[in-house]
Short mmCIF file of C-alpha atoms and ligand atoms in Angstrom, two decimals:
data_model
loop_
_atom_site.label_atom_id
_atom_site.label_comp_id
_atom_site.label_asym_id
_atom_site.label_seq_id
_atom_site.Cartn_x
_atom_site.Cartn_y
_atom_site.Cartn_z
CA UNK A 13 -12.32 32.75 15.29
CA UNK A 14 -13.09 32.00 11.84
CA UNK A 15 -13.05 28.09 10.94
CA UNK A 16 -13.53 25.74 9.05
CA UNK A 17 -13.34 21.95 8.67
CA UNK A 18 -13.09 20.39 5.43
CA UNK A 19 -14.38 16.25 6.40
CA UNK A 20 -14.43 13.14 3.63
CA UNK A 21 -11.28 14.49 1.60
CA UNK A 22 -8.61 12.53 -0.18
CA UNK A 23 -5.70 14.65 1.29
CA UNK A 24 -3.03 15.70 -1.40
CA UNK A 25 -0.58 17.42 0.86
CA UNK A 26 1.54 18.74 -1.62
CA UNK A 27 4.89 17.18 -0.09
CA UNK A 28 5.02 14.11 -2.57
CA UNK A 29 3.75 11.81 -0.01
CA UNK A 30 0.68 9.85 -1.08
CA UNK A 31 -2.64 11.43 -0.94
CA UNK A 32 -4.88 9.45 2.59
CA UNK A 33 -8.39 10.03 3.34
CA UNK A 34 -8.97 12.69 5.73
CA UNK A 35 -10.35 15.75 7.26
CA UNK A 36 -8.22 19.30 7.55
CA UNK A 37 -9.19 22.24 10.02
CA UNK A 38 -8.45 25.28 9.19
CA UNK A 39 -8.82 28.41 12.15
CA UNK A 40 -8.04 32.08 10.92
CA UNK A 41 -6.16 31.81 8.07
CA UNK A 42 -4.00 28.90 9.15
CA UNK A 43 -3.97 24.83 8.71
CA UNK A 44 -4.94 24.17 12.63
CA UNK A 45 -4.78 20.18 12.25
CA UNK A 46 -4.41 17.45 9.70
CA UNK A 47 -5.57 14.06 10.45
CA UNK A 48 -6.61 10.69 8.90
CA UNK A 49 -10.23 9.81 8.97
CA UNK A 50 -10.21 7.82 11.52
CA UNK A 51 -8.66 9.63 14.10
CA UNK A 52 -10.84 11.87 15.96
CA UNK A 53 -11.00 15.81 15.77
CA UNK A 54 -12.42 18.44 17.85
CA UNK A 55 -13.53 21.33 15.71
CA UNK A 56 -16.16 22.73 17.90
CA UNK A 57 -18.82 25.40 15.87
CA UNK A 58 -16.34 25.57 12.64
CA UNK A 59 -18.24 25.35 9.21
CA UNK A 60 -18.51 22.03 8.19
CA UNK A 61 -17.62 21.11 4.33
CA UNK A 62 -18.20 17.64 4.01
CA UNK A 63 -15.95 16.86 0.82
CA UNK A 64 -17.78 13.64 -0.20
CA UNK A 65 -14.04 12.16 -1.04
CA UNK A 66 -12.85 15.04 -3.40
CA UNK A 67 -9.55 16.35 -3.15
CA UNK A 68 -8.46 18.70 -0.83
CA UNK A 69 -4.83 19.98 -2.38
CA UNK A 70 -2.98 23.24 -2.07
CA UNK A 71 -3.59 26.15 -3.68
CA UNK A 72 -1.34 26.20 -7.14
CA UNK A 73 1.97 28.66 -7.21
CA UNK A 74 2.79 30.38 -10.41
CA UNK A 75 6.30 31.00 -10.85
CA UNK A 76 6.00 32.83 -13.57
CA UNK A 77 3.27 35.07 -13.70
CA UNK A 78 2.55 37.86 -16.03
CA UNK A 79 -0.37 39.86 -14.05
CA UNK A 80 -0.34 42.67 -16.80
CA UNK A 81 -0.42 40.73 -19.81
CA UNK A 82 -3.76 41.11 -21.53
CA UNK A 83 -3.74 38.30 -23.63
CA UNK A 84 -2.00 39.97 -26.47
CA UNK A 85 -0.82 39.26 -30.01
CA UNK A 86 1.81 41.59 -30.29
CA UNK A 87 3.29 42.75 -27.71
CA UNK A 88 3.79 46.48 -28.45
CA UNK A 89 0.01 46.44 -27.71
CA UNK A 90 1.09 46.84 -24.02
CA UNK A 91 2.74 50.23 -24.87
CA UNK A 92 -1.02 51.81 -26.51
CA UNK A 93 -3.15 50.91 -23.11
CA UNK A 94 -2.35 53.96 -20.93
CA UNK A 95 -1.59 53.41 -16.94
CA UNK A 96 -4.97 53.02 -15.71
CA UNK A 97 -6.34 51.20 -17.97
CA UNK A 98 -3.69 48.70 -17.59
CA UNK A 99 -3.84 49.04 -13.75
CA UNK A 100 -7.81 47.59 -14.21
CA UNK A 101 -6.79 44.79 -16.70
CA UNK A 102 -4.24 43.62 -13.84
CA UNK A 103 -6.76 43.24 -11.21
CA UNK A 104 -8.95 41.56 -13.03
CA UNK A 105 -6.09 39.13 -14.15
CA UNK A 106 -5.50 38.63 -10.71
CA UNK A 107 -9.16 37.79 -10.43
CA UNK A 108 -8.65 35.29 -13.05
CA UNK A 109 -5.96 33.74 -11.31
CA UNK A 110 -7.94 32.85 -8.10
CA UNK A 111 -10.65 31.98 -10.87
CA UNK A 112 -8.54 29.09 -12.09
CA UNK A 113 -7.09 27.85 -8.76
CA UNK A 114 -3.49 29.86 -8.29
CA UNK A 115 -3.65 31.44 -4.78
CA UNK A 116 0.24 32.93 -5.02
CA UNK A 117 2.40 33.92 -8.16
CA UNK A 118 6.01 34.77 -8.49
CA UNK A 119 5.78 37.09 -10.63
CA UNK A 120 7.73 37.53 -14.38
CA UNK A 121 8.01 41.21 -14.97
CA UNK A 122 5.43 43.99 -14.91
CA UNK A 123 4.10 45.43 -17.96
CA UNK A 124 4.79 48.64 -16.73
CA UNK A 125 7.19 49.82 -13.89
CA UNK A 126 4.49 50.11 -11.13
CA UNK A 127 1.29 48.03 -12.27
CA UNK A 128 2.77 44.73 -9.91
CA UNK A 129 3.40 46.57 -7.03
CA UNK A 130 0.28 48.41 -6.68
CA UNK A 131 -1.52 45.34 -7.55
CA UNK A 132 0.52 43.62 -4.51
CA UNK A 133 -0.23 46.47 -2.26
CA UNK A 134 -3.76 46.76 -3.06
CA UNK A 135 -4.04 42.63 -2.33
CA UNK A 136 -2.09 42.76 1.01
CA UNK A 137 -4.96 45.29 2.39
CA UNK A 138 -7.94 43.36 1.14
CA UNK A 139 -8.89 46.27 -1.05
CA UNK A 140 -8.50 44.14 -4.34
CA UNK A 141 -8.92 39.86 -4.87
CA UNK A 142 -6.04 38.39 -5.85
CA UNK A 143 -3.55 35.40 -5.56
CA UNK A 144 -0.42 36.32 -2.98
CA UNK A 145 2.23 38.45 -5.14
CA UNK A 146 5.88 39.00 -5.60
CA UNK A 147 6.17 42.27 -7.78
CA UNK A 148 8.58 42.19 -10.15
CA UNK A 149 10.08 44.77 -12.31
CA UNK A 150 9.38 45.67 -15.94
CA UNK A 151 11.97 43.54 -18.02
CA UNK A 152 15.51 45.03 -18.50
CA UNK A 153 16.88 44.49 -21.72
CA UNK A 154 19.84 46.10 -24.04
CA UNK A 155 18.94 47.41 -27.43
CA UNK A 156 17.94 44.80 -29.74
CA UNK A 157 17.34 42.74 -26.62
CA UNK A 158 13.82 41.08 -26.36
CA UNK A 159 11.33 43.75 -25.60
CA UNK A 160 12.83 46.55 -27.63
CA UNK A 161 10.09 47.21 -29.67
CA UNK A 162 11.36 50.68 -31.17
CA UNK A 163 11.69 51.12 -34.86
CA UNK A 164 14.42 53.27 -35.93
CA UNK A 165 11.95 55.98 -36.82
CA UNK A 166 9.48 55.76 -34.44
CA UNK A 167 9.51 55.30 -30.64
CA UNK A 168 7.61 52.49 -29.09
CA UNK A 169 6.89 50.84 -25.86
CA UNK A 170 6.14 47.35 -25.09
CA UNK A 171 7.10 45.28 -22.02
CA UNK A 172 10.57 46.13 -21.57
CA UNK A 173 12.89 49.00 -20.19
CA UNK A 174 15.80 49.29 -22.93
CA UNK A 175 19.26 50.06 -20.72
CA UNK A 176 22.83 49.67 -22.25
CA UNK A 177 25.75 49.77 -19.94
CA UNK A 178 26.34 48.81 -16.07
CA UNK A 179 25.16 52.39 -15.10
CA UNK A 180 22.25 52.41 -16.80
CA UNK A 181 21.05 48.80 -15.52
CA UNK A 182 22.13 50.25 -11.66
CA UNK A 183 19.91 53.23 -12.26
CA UNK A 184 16.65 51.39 -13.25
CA UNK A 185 17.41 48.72 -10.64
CA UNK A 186 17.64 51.20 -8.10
CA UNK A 187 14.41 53.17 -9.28
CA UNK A 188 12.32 50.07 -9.01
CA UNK A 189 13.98 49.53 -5.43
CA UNK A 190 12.92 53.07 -4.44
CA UNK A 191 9.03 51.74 -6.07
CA UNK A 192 9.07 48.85 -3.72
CA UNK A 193 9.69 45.79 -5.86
CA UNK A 194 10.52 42.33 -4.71
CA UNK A 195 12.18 40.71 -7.73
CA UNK A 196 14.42 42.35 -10.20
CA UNK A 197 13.91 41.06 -13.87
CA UNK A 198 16.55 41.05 -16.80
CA UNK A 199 16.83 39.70 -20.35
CA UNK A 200 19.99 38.58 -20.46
CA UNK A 201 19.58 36.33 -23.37
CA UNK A 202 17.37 36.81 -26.75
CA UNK A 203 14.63 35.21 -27.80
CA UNK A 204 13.55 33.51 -30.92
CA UNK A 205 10.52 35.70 -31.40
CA UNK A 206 13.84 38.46 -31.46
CA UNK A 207 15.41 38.52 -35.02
CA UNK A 208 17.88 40.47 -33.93
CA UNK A 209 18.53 38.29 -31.00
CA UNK A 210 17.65 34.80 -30.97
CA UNK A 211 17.57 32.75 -28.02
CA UNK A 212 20.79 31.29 -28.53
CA UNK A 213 22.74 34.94 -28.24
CA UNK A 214 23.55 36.49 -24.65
CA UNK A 215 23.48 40.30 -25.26
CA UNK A 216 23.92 41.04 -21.49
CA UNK A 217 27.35 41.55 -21.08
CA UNK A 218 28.74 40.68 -17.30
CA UNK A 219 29.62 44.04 -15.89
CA UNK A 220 25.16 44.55 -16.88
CA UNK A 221 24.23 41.67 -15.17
CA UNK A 222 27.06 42.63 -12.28
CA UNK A 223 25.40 45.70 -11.59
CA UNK A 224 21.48 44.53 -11.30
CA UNK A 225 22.68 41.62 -9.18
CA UNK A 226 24.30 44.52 -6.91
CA UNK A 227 21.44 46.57 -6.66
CA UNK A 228 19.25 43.19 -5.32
CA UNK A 229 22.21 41.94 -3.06
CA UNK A 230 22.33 45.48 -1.17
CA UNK A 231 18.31 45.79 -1.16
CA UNK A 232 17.95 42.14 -0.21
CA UNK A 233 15.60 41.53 -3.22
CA UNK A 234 15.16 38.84 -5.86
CA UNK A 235 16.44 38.31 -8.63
CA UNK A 236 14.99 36.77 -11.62
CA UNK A 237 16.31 36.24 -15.49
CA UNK A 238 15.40 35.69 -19.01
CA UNK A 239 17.62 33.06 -19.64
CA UNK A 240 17.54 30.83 -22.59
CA UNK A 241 21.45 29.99 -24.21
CA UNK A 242 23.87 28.42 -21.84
CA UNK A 243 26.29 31.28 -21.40
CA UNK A 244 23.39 33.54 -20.20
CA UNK A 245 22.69 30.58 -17.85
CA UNK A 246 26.35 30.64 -16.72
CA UNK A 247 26.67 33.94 -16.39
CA UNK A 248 23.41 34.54 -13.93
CA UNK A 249 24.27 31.33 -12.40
CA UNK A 250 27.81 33.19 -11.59
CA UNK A 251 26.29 36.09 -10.41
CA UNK A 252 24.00 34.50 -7.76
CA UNK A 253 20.82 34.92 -10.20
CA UNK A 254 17.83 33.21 -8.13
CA UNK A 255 15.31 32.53 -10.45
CA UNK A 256 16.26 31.32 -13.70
CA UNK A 257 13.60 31.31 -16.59
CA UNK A 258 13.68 29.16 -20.02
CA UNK A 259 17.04 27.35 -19.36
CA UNK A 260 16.21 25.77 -22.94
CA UNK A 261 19.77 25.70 -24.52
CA UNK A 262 22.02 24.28 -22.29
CA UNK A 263 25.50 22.99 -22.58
CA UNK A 264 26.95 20.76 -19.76
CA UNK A 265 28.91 23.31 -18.12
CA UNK A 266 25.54 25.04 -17.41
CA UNK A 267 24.06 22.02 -15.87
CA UNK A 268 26.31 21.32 -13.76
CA UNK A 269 26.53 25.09 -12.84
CA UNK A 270 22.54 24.85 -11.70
CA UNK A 271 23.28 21.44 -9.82
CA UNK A 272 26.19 23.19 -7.91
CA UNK A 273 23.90 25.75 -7.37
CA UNK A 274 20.43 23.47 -6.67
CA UNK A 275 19.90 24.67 -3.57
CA UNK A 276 19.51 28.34 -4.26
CA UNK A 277 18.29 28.32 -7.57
CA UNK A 278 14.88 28.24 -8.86
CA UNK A 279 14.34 26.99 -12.91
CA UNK A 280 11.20 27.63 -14.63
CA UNK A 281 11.37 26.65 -18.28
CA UNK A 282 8.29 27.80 -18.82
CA UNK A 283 6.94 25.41 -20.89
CA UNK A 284 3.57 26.68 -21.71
CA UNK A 285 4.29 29.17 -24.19
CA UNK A 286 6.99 27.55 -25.56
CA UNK A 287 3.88 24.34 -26.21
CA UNK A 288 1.66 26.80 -27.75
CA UNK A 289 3.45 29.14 -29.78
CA UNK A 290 5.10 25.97 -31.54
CA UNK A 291 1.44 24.33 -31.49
CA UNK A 292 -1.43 26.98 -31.84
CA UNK A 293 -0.60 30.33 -31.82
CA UNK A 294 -1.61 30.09 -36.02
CA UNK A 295 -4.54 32.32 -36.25
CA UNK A 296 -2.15 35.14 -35.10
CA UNK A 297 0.18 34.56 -37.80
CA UNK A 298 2.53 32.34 -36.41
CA UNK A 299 1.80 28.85 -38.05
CA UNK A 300 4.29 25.90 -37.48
CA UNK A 301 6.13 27.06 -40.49
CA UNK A 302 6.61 30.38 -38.97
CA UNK A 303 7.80 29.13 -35.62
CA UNK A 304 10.15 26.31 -37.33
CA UNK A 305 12.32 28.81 -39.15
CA UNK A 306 12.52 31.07 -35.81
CA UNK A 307 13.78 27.98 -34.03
CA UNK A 308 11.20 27.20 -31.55
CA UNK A 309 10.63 23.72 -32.63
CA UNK A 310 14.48 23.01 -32.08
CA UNK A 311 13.86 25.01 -28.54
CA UNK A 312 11.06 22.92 -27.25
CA UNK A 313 13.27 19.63 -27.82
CA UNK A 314 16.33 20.99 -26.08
CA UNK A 315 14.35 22.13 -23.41
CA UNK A 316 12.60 18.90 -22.78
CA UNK A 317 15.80 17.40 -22.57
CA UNK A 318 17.89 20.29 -20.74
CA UNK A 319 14.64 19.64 -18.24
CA UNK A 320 15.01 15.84 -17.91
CA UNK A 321 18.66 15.89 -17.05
CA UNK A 322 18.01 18.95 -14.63
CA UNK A 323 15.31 16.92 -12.91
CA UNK A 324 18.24 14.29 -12.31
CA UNK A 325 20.42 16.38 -10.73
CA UNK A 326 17.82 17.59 -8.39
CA UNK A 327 17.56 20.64 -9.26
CA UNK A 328 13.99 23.03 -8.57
CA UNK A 329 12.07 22.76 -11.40
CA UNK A 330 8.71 25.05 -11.48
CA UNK A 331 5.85 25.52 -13.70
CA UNK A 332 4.97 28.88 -14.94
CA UNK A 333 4.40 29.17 -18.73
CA UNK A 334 4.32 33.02 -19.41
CA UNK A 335 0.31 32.87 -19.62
CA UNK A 336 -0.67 36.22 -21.10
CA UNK A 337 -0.60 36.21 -24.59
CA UNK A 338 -3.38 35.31 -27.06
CA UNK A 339 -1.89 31.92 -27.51
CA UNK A 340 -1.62 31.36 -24.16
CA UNK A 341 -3.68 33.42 -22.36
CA UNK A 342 -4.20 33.64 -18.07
CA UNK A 343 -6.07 31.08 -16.68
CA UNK A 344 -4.88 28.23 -18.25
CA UNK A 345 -1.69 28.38 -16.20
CA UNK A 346 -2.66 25.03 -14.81
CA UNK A 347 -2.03 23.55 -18.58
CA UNK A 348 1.60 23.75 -17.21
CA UNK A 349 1.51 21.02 -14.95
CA UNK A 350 0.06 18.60 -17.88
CA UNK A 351 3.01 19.72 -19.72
CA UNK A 352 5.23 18.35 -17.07
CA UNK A 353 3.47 15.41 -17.48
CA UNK A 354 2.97 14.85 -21.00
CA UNK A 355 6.45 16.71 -22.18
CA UNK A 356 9.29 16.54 -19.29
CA UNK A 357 8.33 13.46 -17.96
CA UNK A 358 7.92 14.36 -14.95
CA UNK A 359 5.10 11.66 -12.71
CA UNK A 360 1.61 13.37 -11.91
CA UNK A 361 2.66 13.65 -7.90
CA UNK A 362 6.30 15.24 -9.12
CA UNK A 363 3.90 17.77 -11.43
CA UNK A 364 2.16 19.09 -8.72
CA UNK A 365 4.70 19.00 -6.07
CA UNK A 366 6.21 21.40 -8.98
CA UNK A 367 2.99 23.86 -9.08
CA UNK A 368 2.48 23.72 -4.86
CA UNK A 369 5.55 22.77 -2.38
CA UNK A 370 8.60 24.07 -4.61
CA UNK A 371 6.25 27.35 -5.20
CA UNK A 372 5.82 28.05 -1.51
CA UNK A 373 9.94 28.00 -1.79
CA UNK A 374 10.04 30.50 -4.68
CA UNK A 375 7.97 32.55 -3.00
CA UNK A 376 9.92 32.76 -0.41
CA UNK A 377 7.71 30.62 2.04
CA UNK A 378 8.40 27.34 2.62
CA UNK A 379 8.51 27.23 6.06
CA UNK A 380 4.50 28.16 5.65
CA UNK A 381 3.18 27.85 1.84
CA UNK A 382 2.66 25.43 -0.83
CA UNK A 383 1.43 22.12 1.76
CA UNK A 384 -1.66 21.00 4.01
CA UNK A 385 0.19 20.87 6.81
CA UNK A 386 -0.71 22.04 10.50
CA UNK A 387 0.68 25.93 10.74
CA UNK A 388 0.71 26.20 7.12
CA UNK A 389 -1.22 29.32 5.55
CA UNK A 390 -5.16 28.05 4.12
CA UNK A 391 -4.36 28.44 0.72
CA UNK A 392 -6.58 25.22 -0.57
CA UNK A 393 -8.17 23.75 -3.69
CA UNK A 394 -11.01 21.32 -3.32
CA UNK A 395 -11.23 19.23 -6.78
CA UNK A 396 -13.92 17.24 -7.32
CA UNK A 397 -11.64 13.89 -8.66
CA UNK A 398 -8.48 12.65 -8.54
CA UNK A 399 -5.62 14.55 -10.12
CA UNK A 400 -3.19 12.15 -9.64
CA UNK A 401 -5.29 9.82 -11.90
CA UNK A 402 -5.55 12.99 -14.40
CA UNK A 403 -3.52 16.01 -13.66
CA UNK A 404 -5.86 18.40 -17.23
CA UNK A 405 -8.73 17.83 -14.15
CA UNK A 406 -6.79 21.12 -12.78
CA UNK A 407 -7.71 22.82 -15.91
CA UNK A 408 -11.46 22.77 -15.60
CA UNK A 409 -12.43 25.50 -12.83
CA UNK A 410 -15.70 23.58 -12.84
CA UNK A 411 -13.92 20.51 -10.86
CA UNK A 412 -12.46 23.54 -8.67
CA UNK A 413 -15.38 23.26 -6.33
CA UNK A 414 -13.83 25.43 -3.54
CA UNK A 415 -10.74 27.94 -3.87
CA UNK A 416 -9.50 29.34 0.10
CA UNK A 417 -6.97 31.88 0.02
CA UNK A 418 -6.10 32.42 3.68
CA UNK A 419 -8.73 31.06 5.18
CA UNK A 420 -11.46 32.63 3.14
CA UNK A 421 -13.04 30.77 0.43
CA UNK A 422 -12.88 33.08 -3.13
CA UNK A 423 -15.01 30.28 -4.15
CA UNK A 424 -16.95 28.03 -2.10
CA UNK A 425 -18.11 24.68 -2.84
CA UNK A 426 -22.08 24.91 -2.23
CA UNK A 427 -24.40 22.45 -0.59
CA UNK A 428 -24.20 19.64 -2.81
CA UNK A 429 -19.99 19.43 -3.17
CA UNK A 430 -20.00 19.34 -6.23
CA UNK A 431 -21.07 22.83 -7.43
CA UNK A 432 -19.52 26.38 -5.79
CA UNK A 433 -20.59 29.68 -5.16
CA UNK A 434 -18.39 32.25 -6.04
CA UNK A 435 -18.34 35.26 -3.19
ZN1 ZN B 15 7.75 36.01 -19.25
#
């Protein structure tokens, strides 16, 4: 069998328990055993990675990954790049992904009904590198809703699928069941890049959100929502929504709807892009005047607090920062976790038990993703320093020495430790 033993590492197991100096044996694509250094550990003719006291951490977990995105400015961009080129741009996101250290990503919607779940398929056979994948479906939104991007006298395509009515949301849902998705997306609130629809409106109406919710229940898949003002909150919340994204504007009733619900809900607020469109997104015309008067400013603030009290509660907060867009683009997803940091609060360990233990939950895994422990699936980072000293260290794929995705290193720390070798 395929091993490997990774000696001299500062174990960061991902549970929240202090990092220990260790060594970690991986055989197949499994954790086989996880011991302290002094203890001893029979690991026969496995390849030996002597770790020279870097870290040895989990893999990172995006929970809210946009594999199609292509680093855009606008995002009616997406509708002008026909099907295969856009089916190319994805894998080589995916690429990216393992590039910067995220072995699995919940994913955020699909630009385009199908490009996740081929993308999925094509990773589960080994034909194609990538991180582990839940495929999600395009966006569903109303008319007006974020991601209509039609003018009155012109047709145009962007992210989203435009449905109005219950019917209309059952028929998609259903459609993207029949293409083999895992997670069901909706927009059930605006957004403030959506004149028509800021963030604080809910244009989903309840009979809408009824009938996607349906479709997942019968089909046993996810479900996963745009989310930002509190009665969009309630209302998925309500519904048995799963994943809940943004959760920026939120009254009390709607926190103490997620705390009664803590233990099957997932909250991402996703952070990231609100950070950068406030911050940097300027040389593509949004300057902080621009994003003031659109109410991201005011959004970032009620988030950070709406986050804070959430964390209180104990509910599942995750990084994932809608990484895709020129502002923001994929790769820097790990930017998230210093966010957490910096923004929410949150300690380093708390930060990364966000981006590796509560993303083996979203993905569905827990059980077997997301820690170093023995039985656990070989999805490992080995960082040359100490994240929990500086979490940005994440952010620099050049202190990513080594990147395993189930067993197999994508990149593999070469003879001195310190450098890699990317297969
Ligand atoms: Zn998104």
């Amino acid at each position: 069998m395929n091993a490997t033993v990774f000696r001299n590492v500062s174990v960061l197991d991902g549970t929240g328990n202090p990092a220990f100096p260790g060594s970690v044996l991986v055989e197949g694509n499994k954790i086989a055993a996880v011991v302290p250094a002094a203890a001893p550990l029979a690991f026969g003719d496995a390849r030996v990675i002597d770790g020279r006291c870097a870290t040895l951490m989990p893999g990172l977990i995006e929970a809210h990954s946009h594999l199609s995105f292509t680093d855009f400015a606008q995002s009616v961009e997406l509708g002008f790049i026909p099907p295969e080129e856009h089916t190319l741009r994805t894998a080589q996101n995916a690429r990216r992904m393992l590039d910067a250290g995220f072995t699995s990503c919940f994913s955020g919607a699909s630009a385009k009904p199908r490009l996740d779940i081929v993308l999925r398929n094509a990773i589960d056979s080994g034909d194609f590198p990538g991180p582990r994948t839940l495929a999600a479906s395009p966006e569903m939104t109303v008319t007006s809703g974020l991601g209509d991007a039609r003018l009155y006298h012109m047709y145009r395509e962007n992210f989203a699928v435009v449905c109005n009515g219950a019917e209309e949301f059952r028929r998609f849902s259903r459609e993207m069941v029949r293409e083999g998705v895992d997670t069901l997306k909706m927009n059930v609130s605006g957004d403030d890049g959506v004149p028509a629809s800021r963030a604080d409106t809910t244009v989903m109406n309840e009979a809408e959100v009824e009938a996607v919710c349906d479709v997942a229940h019968a089909h046993g898949k996810r479900i996963a929502a745009h989310a930002r003002s509190a009665e969009a909150v309630k209302m998925c919340v309500r519904h048995g929504v799963g994943v809940i994204y943004h959760a920026t504007l939120l009254d009390d009733e709607a926190k103490a709807a997620l705390e009664d619900a803590k233990d099957e809900v997932f909250v991402a607020p996703v952070i990231g892009h609100l950070y950068t469109t406030l911050n940097e997104a300027g040389p593509w015309g949004i300057s902080r005047e621009v994003a003031e008067k659109r109410g991201t400013g005011r959004e970032l603030e009620r988030g950070i607090e709406s986050m804070k009290d959430l964390k209180r509660r104990g509910v599942r907060i995750l990084i994932g920062g809608d990484y895709g867009f020129a502002w923001n683009r994929i790769g820097t997803n790990a930017r998230d976790i210093a966010h957490f940091v910096n923004l929410l609060g949150f300690t380093p360990m708390d930060a990364i038990v966000a981006a590796t233990k509560l993303g083996g939950e979203i993905m569905g895994m827990g059980d077997r993703l997301g820690q170093i422990k023995a039985g656990y699936l070989a999805d490992l980072l080995l960082v040359n320093g100490n994240p929990l000293e500086d979490v940005t260290i994440l952010q620099d794929q050049n202190r990513i020495s080594g990147v395993m995705k189930n067993g197999v290193f994508w990149r593999a720390p070469d003879a001195t430790g310190v450098g890699s070798v990317r297969h």
